[in-house]
Short mmCIF file of C-alpha atoms in Angstrom, two decimals:
data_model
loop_
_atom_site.label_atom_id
_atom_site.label_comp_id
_atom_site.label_asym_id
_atom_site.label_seq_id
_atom_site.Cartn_x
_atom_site.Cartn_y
_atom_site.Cartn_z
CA UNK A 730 -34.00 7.44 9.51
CA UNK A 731 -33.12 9.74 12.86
CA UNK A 732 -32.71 13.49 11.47
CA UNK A 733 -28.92 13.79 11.75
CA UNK A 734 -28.56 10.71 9.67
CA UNK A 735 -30.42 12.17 7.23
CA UNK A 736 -28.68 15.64 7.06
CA UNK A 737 -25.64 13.93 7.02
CA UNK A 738 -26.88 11.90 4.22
CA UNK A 739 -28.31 14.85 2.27
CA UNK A 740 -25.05 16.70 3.18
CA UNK A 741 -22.54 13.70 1.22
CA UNK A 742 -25.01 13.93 -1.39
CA UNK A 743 -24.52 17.58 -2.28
CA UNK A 744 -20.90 17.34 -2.01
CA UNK A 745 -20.71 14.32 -4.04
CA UNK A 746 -23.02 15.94 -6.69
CA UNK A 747 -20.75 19.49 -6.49
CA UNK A 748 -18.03 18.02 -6.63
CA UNK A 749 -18.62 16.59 -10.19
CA UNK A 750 -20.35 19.61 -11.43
CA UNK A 751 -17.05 21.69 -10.33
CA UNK A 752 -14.58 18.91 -11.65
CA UNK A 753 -16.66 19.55 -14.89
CA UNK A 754 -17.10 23.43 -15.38
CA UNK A 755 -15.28 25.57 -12.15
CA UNK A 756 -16.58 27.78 -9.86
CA UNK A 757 -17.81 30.25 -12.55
CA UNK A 758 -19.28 27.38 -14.48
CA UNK A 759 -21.04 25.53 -12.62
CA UNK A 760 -24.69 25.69 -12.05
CA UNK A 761 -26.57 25.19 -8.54
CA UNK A 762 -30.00 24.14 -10.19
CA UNK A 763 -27.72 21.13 -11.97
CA UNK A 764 -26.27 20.09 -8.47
CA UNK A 765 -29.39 19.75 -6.53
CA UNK A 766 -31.12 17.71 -9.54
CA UNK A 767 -28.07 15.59 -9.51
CA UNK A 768 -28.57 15.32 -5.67
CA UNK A 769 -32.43 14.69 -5.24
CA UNK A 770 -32.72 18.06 -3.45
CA UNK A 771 -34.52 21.76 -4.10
CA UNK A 772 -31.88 24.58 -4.60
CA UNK A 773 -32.85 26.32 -1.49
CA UNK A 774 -31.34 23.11 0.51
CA UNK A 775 -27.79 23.81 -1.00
CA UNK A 776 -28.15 27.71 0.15
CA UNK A 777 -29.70 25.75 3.61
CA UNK A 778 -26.44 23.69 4.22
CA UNK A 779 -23.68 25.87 2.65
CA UNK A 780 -25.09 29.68 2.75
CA UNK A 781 -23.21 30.15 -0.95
CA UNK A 782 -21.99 28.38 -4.07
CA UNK A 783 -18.94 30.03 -3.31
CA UNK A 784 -18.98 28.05 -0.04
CA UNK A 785 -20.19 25.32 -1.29
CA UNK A 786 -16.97 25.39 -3.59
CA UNK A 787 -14.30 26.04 -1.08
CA UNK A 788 -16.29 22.84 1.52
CA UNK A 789 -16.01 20.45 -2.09
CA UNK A 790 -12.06 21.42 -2.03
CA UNK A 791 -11.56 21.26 1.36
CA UNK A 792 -12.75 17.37 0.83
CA UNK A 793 -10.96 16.54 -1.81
CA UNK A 794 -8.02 17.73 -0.54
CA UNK A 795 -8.14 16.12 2.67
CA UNK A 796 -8.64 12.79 0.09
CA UNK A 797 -5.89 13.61 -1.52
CA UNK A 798 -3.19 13.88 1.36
CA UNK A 799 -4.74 10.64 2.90
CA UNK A 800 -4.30 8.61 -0.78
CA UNK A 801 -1.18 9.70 -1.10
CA UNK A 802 0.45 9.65 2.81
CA UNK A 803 3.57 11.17 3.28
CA UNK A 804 7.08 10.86 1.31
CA UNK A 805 8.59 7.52 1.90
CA UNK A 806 12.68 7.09 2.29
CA UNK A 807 12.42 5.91 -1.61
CA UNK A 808 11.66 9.70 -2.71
CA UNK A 809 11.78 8.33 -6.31
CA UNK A 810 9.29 6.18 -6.25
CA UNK A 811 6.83 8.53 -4.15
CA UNK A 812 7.17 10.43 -7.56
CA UNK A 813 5.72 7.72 -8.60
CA UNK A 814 3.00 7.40 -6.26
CA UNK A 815 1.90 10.85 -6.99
CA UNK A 816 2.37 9.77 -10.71
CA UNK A 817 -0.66 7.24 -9.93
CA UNK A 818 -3.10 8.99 -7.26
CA UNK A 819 -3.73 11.26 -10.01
CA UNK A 820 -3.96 8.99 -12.81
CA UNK A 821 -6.32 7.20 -11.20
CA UNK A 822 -8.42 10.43 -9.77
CA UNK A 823 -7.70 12.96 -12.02
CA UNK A 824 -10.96 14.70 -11.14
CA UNK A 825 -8.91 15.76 -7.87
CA UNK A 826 -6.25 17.28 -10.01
CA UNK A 827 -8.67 19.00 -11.91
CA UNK A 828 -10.18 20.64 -8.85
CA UNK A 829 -7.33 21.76 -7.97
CA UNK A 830 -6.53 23.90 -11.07
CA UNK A 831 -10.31 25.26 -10.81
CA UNK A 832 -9.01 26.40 -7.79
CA UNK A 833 -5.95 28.14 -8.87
CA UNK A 834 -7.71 29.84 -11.27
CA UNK A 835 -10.75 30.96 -8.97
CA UNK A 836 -8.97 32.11 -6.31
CA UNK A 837 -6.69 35.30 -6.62
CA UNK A 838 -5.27 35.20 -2.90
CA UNK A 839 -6.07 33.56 0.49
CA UNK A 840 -7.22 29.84 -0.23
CA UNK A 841 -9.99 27.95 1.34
CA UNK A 842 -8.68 25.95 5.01
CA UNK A 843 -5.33 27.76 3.80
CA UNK A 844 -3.71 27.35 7.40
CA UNK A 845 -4.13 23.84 7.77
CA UNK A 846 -3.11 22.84 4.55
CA UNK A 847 -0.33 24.78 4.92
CA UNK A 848 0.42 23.17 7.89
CA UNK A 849 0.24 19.86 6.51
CA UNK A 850 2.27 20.50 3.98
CA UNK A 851 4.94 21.71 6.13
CA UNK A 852 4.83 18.18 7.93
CA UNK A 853 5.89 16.24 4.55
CA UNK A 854 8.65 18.92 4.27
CA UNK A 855 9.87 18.26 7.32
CA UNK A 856 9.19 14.29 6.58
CA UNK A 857 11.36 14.77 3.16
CA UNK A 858 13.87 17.06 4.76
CA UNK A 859 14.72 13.52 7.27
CA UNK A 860 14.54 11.39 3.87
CA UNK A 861 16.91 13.64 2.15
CA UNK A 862 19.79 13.76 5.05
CA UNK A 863 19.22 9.92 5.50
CA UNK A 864 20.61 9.70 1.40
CA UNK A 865 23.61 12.00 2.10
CA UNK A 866 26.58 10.02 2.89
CA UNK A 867 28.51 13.64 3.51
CA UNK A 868 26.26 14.97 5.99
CA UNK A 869 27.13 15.81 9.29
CA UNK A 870 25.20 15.79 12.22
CA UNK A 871 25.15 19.14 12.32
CA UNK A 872 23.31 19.74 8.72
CA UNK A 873 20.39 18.00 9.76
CA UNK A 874 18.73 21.10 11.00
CA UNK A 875 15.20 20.74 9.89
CA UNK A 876 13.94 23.80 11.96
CA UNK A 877 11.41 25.79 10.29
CA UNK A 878 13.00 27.64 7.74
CA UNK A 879 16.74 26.05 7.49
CA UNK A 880 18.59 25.26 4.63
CA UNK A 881 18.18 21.47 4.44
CA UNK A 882 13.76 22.68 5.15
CA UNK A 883 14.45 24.99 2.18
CA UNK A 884 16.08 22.24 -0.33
CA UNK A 885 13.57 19.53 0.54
CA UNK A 886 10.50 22.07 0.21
CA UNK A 887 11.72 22.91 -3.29
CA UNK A 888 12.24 19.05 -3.42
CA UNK A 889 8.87 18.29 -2.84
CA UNK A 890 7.65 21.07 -5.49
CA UNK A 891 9.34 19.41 -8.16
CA UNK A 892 8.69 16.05 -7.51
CA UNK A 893 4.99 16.82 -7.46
CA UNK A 894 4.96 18.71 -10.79
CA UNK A 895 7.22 16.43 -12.66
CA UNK A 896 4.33 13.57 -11.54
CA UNK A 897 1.42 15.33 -12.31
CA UNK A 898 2.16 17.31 -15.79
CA UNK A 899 0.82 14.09 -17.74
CA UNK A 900 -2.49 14.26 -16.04
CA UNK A 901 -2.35 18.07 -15.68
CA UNK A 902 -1.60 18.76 -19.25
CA UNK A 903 -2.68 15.34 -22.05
CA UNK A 904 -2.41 17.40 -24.51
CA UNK A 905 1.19 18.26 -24.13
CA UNK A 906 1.48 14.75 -23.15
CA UNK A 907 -0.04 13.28 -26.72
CA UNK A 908 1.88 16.25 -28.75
CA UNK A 909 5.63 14.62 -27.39
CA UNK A 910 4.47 11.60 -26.64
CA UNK A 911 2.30 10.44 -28.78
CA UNK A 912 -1.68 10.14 -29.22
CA UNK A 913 -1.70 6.69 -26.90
CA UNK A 914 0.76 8.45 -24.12
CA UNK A 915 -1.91 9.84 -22.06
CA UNK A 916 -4.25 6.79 -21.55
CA UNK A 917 -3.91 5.27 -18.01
CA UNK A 918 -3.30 1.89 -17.97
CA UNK A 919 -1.55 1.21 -20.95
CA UNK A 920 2.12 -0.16 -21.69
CA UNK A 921 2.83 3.70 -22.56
CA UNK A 922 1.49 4.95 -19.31
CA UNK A 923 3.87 2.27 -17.48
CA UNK A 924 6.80 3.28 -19.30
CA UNK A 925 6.26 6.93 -18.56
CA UNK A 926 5.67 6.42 -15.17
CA UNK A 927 9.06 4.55 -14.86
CA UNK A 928 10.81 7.11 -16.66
CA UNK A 929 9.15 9.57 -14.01
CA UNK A 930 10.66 7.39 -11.54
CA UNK A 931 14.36 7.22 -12.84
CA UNK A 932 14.24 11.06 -13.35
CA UNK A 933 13.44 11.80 -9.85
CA UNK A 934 15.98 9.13 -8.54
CA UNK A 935 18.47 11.52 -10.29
CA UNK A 936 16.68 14.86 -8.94
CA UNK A 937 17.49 13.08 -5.40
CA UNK A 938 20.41 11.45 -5.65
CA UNK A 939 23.35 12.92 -3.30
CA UNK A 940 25.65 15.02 -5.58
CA UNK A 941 28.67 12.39 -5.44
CA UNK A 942 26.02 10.07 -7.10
CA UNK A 943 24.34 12.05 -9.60
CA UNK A 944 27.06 11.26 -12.62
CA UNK A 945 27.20 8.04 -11.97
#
């Protein structure tokens, strides 16, 4: 095997192998010496490719995150049911939810990449900002703005907050899902699971529904 096949190799390997030994226990947790057994590799290769476990963290983020935005894509014009597609990326990964929430706890300030994901986030505002004038049937041409910072930016940005924690407090939180729900709720897959998931979906189709609409 040529040598940068190989690093690359040994390189998807430690990732693959941090990645479920952060899923499992954090940053604080987690234990180099249990990574590089998982990965086939001496402890002094992580330190090699990384320089840190605290790098090594932020590069197993960084990849999970860039999974995440290209499972789930950007909103569609049916905001309701991208509630719903949220619902299921993390139903079906919740190891990436869970990395996320080691992160929030880790980190007390600037976040790994920050910029960038920043910036991609700003692009499905700006994509939900366009799906949210497109429902209006009282907007004028003229409240379109979606500059940086606008109102109609504002709305969809706090849009796109609360669509993404209505989908993902099932996954985030079973236990609060089984206490209300029930001790079957939480399992993925079942006839529960589909019926919460629709619910999700009507309750958003509310949450977005133009204002003329939303007692009807």
């Amino acid at each position: 095997m040529p040598r940068t096949e190989h690093l690359v190799g040994t390189r998807a390997l430690l990732l693959a192998a941090a990645r479920d030994e952060f899923a499992a226990h954090g940053m604080g947790g987690a234990r180099v010496g249990r990574i590089a057994e998982q990965a086939g590799v001496s402890k002094e290769r992580i330190y090699g490719y990384f320089g840190s476990k605290e790098k090594l963290f932020a590069a197993v983020i960084s990849e999970a995150l860039t999974e995440h935005a290209t499972l789930l894509g950007p909103p569609s014009a049916d905001l309701a049911e991208y509630a719903g597609r949220i619902y299921d990326l993390h139903r079906r990964n919740p190891q990436l939810l869970r990395l996320m929430m080691w992160e929030a706890l880790y980190y007390d300030g600037g976040l790994p990449n920050e910029q960038p994901r920043s910036a991609r986030y700003r692009g499905m505002v700006a994509t939900l900002s366009e799906a949210l004038g497109s429902q209006s049937e009282t907007e004028t041409e003229t409240e379109t703005d979606t500059e940086p910072g606008s109102e109609s930016d504002t709305e969809a940005a706090s849009t796109l907050l609360a669509l993404i924690g209505l989908a993902i407090l099932p996954t985030a939180f079973p236990q609060i899902t089984r206490l209300i729900l029930g001790a079957t709720a939480d399992a993925p897959g079942g006839d529960d699971d589909d019926e919460l998931r629709a619910h999700i979906v009507r309750l958003a189709r509310r949450m977005v529904a133009p204002s003329s609409d939303a007692l009807t």
